[in-house]
Amino acid sequence: MAKFLIVEARFYAHLNDQLIEGARSALTSAGHEVEVLTVPGALEIPGAIALAAESERYDGFVAIGVVIRGETYHFEIVAGESARAIMALTMDGIAIGNGILTVENDAQAEVRADPARKNKGGEAAQAALALLDLRSRFAN
């Protein structure tokens, strides 16, 4: 059994609840333990994962959040920089599934967050599980 930390940027609570439900279900049905940590925004997710990874209390991570395009360039910065930082941590060998939705509108987010439809939270958890498996395979 592995221990996973879901790190969520709790800006769109109803969407995050669905993403977390999908991620938690995928991880617990695979027999793993799950905790959830909340941070202010998507840009804080990679930093929180880096700090938690240093503690060596967790085997893998799932990043959860929703970034919806607005009227300014801020969307591109948040979407791009959070993804870049998560990828950098993954390249350092940390098993992370990226479930941060970057969408044009609420309707797209609803479809992707819903565990009964696109289930992007569950998909992110599956990605974290796959990376954890690869890390184990290459360690032996």
XYZ file of N, CA and C in Angstrom:
420
model
N 0.846 -1.190 0.000
C 0.000 0.000 0.000
C 0.885 1.244 0.000
N 0.559 2.176 -0.880
C 1.269 3.446 -0.968
C 0.415 4.545 -0.351
N 1.062 5.646 -0.036
C 0.358 6.797 0.530
C 0.437 7.945 -0.469
N -0.725 8.465 -0.858
C -0.818 9.545 -1.838
C -1.345 10.809 -1.185
N -0.840 11.929 -1.664
C -1.343 13.230 -1.249
C -1.974 13.900 -2.454
N -3.238 14.244 -2.316
C -3.924 15.055 -3.317
C -3.748 16.504 -2.880
N -3.156 17.317 -3.757
C -2.968 18.733 -3.457
C -3.917 19.509 -4.355
N -4.828 20.225 -3.717
C -5.855 20.932 -4.484
C -5.784 22.439 -4.277
N -6.038 23.163 -5.367
C -6.218 24.607 -5.315
C -7.725 24.832 -5.259
N -8.219 25.179 -4.103
C -9.658 25.208 -3.845
C -10.278 26.526 -4.285
N -10.341 26.752 -5.575
C -10.940 27.987 -6.084
C -12.371 27.739 -6.556
N -12.597 26.624 -7.228
C -13.932 26.221 -7.680
C -14.323 24.971 -6.897
N -14.885 25.173 -5.717
C -15.116 24.080 -4.768
C -15.929 22.935 -5.358
N -17.023 23.226 -6.048
C -17.883 22.159 -6.568
C -17.155 21.313 -7.612
N -16.300 21.932 -8.401
C -15.531 21.189 -9.403
C -14.418 20.389 -8.733
N -13.754 21.001 -7.761
C -12.703 20.286 -7.034
C -13.255 19.064 -6.319
N -14.438 19.208 -5.728
C -15.041 18.064 -5.045
C -15.191 16.879 -5.996
N -15.594 17.150 -7.223
C -15.751 16.074 -8.207
C -14.399 15.495 -8.624
N -13.421 16.367 -8.857
C -12.082 15.902 -9.225
C -11.477 15.051 -8.112
N -11.629 15.501 -6.870
C -11.105 14.749 -5.729
C -11.824 13.416 -5.595
N -13.130 13.418 -5.798
C -13.893 12.172 -5.731
C -13.339 11.150 -6.729
N -13.090 11.583 -7.960
C -12.552 10.679 -8.968
C -11.164 10.191 -8.617
N -10.305 11.086 -8.146
C -8.939 10.712 -7.774
C -8.939 9.780 -6.569
N -9.695 10.143 -5.545
C -9.747 9.319 -4.333
C -10.260 7.918 -4.647
N -11.283 7.841 -5.466
C -11.854 6.545 -5.828
C -10.823 5.667 -6.539
N -10.094 6.248 -7.487
C -9.085 5.478 -8.219
C -7.981 4.985 -7.288
N -7.565 5.824 -6.363
C -6.465 5.455 -5.469
C -6.902 4.451 -4.401
N -8.052 4.691 -3.797
C -8.492 3.770 -2.739
C -8.921 2.418 -3.311
N -9.495 2.415 -4.510
C -9.870 1.130 -5.110
C -8.640 0.314 -5.491
N -7.500 0.984 -5.650
C -6.236 0.289 -5.914
C -5.543 -0.094 -4.604
N -6.183 0.216 -3.469
C -5.658 -0.202 -2.172
C -4.709 0.770 -1.500
N -4.753 2.030 -1.907
C -3.808 3.005 -1.370
C -4.483 3.976 -0.405
N -3.664 4.588 0.426
C -4.112 5.574 1.396
C -4.051 6.962 0.760
N -4.999 7.838 1.143
C -5.093 9.160 0.522
C -5.304 10.233 1.580
N -4.575 11.328 1.432
C -4.808 12.543 2.208
C -5.019 13.683 1.220
N -5.671 14.749 1.674
C -5.902 15.925 0.833
C -5.324 17.147 1.537
N -4.622 17.965 0.771
C -4.059 19.219 1.251
C -4.584 20.336 0.349
N -5.021 21.428 0.948
C -5.549 22.554 0.180
C -4.556 23.709 0.189
N -4.343 24.285 -1.001
C -3.484 25.461 -1.157
C -4.302 26.566 -1.817
N -3.823 27.819 -1.766
C -4.629 28.928 -2.287
C -4.938 28.884 -3.779
N -3.972 28.497 -4.603
C -4.191 28.539 -6.047
C -3.327 27.531 -6.774
N -3.540 27.440 -8.086
C -2.818 26.455 -8.899
C -1.318 26.689 -8.903
N -0.883 27.920 -8.785
C 0.552 28.200 -8.769
C 1.225 27.691 -7.500
N 0.466 27.488 -6.437
C 1.029 26.987 -5.184
C 1.097 25.456 -5.128
N 0.416 24.781 -6.041
C 0.396 23.310 -6.020
C 1.801 22.715 -6.160
N 2.601 23.094 -7.153
C 3.936 22.479 -7.270
C 4.812 22.708 -6.039
N 4.762 23.890 -5.460
C 5.546 24.165 -4.258
C 5.130 23.278 -3.098
N 3.834 23.106 -2.936
C 3.338 22.240 -1.863
C 3.761 20.794 -2.097
N 3.706 20.349 -3.342
C 4.141 18.976 -3.646
C 5.635 18.826 -3.367
N 6.431 19.810 -3.745
C 7.877 19.747 -3.500
C 8.165 19.655 -2.003
N 7.487 20.457 -1.200
C 7.683 20.409 0.249
C 7.245 19.064 0.829
N 6.111 18.578 0.374
C 5.611 17.288 0.872
C 6.527 16.147 0.442
N 7.069 16.221 -0.768
C 7.973 15.170 -1.249
C 9.235 15.127 -0.402
N 9.725 16.275 0.025
C 10.906 16.322 0.884
C 10.671 15.622 2.215
N 9.431 15.605 2.675
C 9.111 14.967 3.955
C 9.197 13.444 3.879
N 9.165 12.910 2.668
C 9.202 11.464 2.424
C 8.041 10.723 3.097
N 6.941 11.417 3.370
C 5.750 10.788 3.953
C 4.810 10.231 2.896
N 5.033 10.628 1.620
C 4.117 10.240 0.555
C 4.876 9.555 -0.575
N 4.190 8.623 -1.213
C 4.780 7.896 -2.339
C 4.431 8.530 -3.675
N 3.320 9.258 -3.715
C 2.875 9.872 -4.951
C 1.904 11.007 -4.668
N 1.616 11.752 -5.738
C 0.819 12.962 -5.593
C -0.160 13.100 -6.758
N -1.277 13.788 -6.476
C -2.218 14.155 -7.526
C -2.501 15.649 -7.365
N -2.258 16.399 -8.426
C -2.522 17.833 -8.444
C -3.945 18.053 -8.958
N -4.740 18.801 -8.199
C -6.141 19.046 -8.551
C -6.420 20.543 -8.521
N -7.029 21.036 -9.575
C -7.430 22.431 -9.625
C -8.146 22.720 -10.927
N -8.669 23.921 -11.019
C -9.384 24.347 -12.220
C -8.950 25.772 -12.550
N -8.496 25.961 -13.784
C -8.142 27.292 -14.266
C -9.024 27.560 -15.482
N -9.886 28.565 -15.364
C -10.814 28.907 -16.438
C -10.366 30.222 -17.073
N -10.290 30.217 -18.402
C -9.846 31.411 -19.124
C -10.725 32.605 -18.772
N -10.075 33.707 -18.502
C -10.781 34.955 -18.229
C -10.480 35.964 -19.319
N -10.539 37.223 -18.951
C -10.347 38.293 -19.919
C -8.898 38.747 -20.032
N -8.017 38.232 -19.175
C -6.632 38.708 -19.168
C -5.663 37.570 -19.467
N -4.394 37.934 -19.561
C -3.311 36.997 -19.837
C -3.008 36.079 -18.644
N -3.588 36.356 -17.504
C -3.335 35.594 -16.276
C -3.568 34.094 -16.480
N -4.567 33.731 -17.260
C -4.868 32.316 -17.539
C -3.640 31.597 -18.084
N -2.984 32.197 -19.082
C -1.820 31.565 -19.702
C -0.684 31.374 -18.708
N -0.478 32.357 -17.861
C 0.588 32.265 -16.864
C 0.288 31.136 -15.876
N -0.911 31.127 -15.311
C -1.262 30.117 -14.317
C -1.251 28.722 -14.929
N -1.865 28.571 -16.090
C -1.923 27.254 -16.735
C -0.526 26.764 -17.110
N 0.238 27.618 -17.747
C 1.556 27.214 -18.218
C 2.559 26.984 -17.109
N 2.608 27.896 -16.162
C 3.617 27.784 -15.100
C 3.314 26.649 -14.131
N 2.047 26.411 -13.824
C 1.744 25.283 -12.935
C 2.090 23.963 -13.623
N 1.771 23.836 -14.901
C 2.106 22.609 -15.647
C 3.614 22.442 -15.770
N 4.327 23.531 -16.046
C 5.787 23.463 -16.173
C 6.434 23.017 -14.875
N 5.985 23.575 -13.760
C 6.568 23.234 -12.464
C 6.247 21.793 -12.067
N 5.041 21.336 -12.371
C 4.699 19.939 -12.087
C 5.551 19.013 -12.942
N 5.745 19.360 -14.198
C 6.591 18.539 -15.070
C 8.020 18.492 -14.554
N 8.535 19.613 -14.068
C 9.900 19.642 -13.529
C 10.025 18.701 -12.330
N 9.029 18.693 -11.471
C 9.054 17.780 -10.324
C 8.971 16.322 -10.783
N 8.174 16.071 -11.793
C 8.062 14.716 -12.330
C 9.400 14.266 -12.910
N 10.092 15.162 -13.568
C 11.405 14.838 -14.132
C 12.431 14.540 -13.036
N 12.174 15.026 -11.834
C 13.037 14.723 -10.691
C 12.674 13.389 -10.038
N 11.713 12.673 -10.613
C 11.365 11.347 -10.105
C 10.189 11.295 -9.154
N 9.475 12.394 -9.014
C 8.297 12.408 -8.144
C 7.095 11.948 -8.959
N 6.356 10.987 -8.431
C 5.180 10.446 -9.124
C 4.001 11.397 -8.920
N 3.667 12.145 -9.975
C 2.591 13.139 -9.903
C 1.646 12.942 -11.072
N 0.366 12.902 -10.782
C -0.658 12.964 -11.811
C -1.206 14.377 -11.840
N -1.207 14.997 -13.016
C -1.657 16.379 -13.141
C -3.139 16.420 -13.504
N -3.956 16.765 -12.529
C -5.396 16.897 -12.725
C -5.852 18.339 -12.659
N -4.981 19.268 -13.043
C -5.375 20.679 -13.086
C -6.037 20.929 -14.431
N -7.327 21.207 -14.399
C -8.068 21.487 -15.628
C -7.738 22.896 -16.102
N -7.483 23.048 -17.374
C -7.303 24.369 -17.980
C -8.302 24.447 -19.128
N -9.368 25.197 -18.890
C -10.513 25.174 -19.800
C -10.959 26.584 -20.174
N -11.795 26.637 -21.172
C -12.330 27.913 -21.661
C -13.517 28.425 -20.850
N -14.299 27.502 -20.253
C -15.527 27.923 -19.578
C -15.988 26.885 -18.557
N -17.009 27.263 -17.787
C -17.545 26.385 -16.743
C -18.078 25.076 -17.312
N -18.727 25.124 -18.468
C -19.311 23.910 -19.051
C -18.233 22.873 -19.353
N -17.105 23.305 -19.913
C -16.006 22.375 -20.180
C -15.470 21.790 -18.873
N -15.368 22.615 -17.849
C -14.869 22.147 -16.553
C -15.810 21.122 -15.946
N -17.116 21.379 -16.026
C -18.106 20.448 -15.461
C -17.979 19.057 -16.076
N -17.882 18.986 -17.388
C -17.776 17.698 -18.082
C -16.503 16.963 -17.675
N -15.403 17.687 -17.583
C -14.115 17.063 -17.283
C -13.980 16.668 -15.815
N -14.591 17.419 -14.920
C -14.484 17.127 -13.489
C -15.382 15.966 -13.054
N -16.517 15.808 -13.681
C -17.515 14.824 -13.275
C -16.972 13.389 -13.396
N -16.939 12.644 -12.278
C -16.456 11.256 -12.338
C -17.290 10.357 -13.254
N -18.534 10.737 -13.504
C -19.394 9.930 -14.374
C -19.213 10.281 -15.854
N -18.463 11.327 -16.141
C -18.231 11.709 -17.536
C -16.743 11.572 -17.866
N -15.996 12.635 -17.957
C -14.581 12.532 -18.365
C -13.652 12.089 -17.226
N -14.032 12.329 -15.969
C -13.307 11.852 -14.790
C -11.801 12.176 -14.837
N -11.476 13.426 -15.046
C -10.070 13.821 -15.131
C -9.337 13.667 -13.796
N -10.046 13.729 -12.684
C -9.415 13.453 -11.385
C -8.966 12.008 -11.301
N -9.831 11.100 -11.751
C -9.473 9.685 -11.779
C -8.324 9.406 -12.731
N -8.329 10.074 -13.879
C -7.240 9.897 -14.843
C -5.914 10.392 -14.269
N -5.940 11.495 -13.537
C -4.711 12.009 -12.928
C -4.190 11.019 -11.885
N -5.089 10.435 -11.116
C -4.675 9.431 -10.131
C -4.076 8.216 -10.825
N -4.672 7.795 -11.936
C -4.128 6.658 -12.689
C -2.727 6.975 -13.214
N -2.511 8.213 -13.639
C -1.179 8.622 -14.111
C -0.170 8.558 -12.967
N -0.552 9.028 -11.782
C 0.342 8.969 -10.620
C 0.668 7.518 -10.278
N -0.331 6.649 -10.344
C -0.106 5.216 -10.080
C 0.857 4.618 -11.096
N 0.704 4.988 -12.355
C 1.581 4.462 -13.406
C 3.019 4.925 -13.189
N 3.200 6.190 -12.822
C 4.549 6.696 -12.574
C 5.172 6.052 -11.338
N 4.376 5.820 -10.309
C 4.880 5.134 -9.126
C 5.322 3.721 -9.480
N 4.550 3.050 -10.312
C 4.920 1.709 -10.767
C 6.229 1.739 -11.559
N 6.365 2.701 -12.450
C 7.613 2.827 -13.216
C 8.813 3.105 -12.316
N 8.613 3.972 -11.332
C 9.703 4.266 -10.411
C 10.136 3.004 -9.677
N 9.175 2.198 -9.267
C 9.479 0.930 -8.587
C 10.198 -0.044 -9.529
N 9.743 -0.127 -10.763
C 10.361 -1.024 -11.735
C 11.815 -0.664 -11.995
N 12.094 0.623 -12.132
C 13.452 1.044 -12.448
C 14.358 1.076 -11.229
N 13.795 1.063 -10.026
C 14.593 1.063 -8.810
C 15.194 -0.318 -8.541
N 14.561 -1.347 -9.076
C 15.030 -2.729 -8.810
C 15.944 -3.226 -9.893
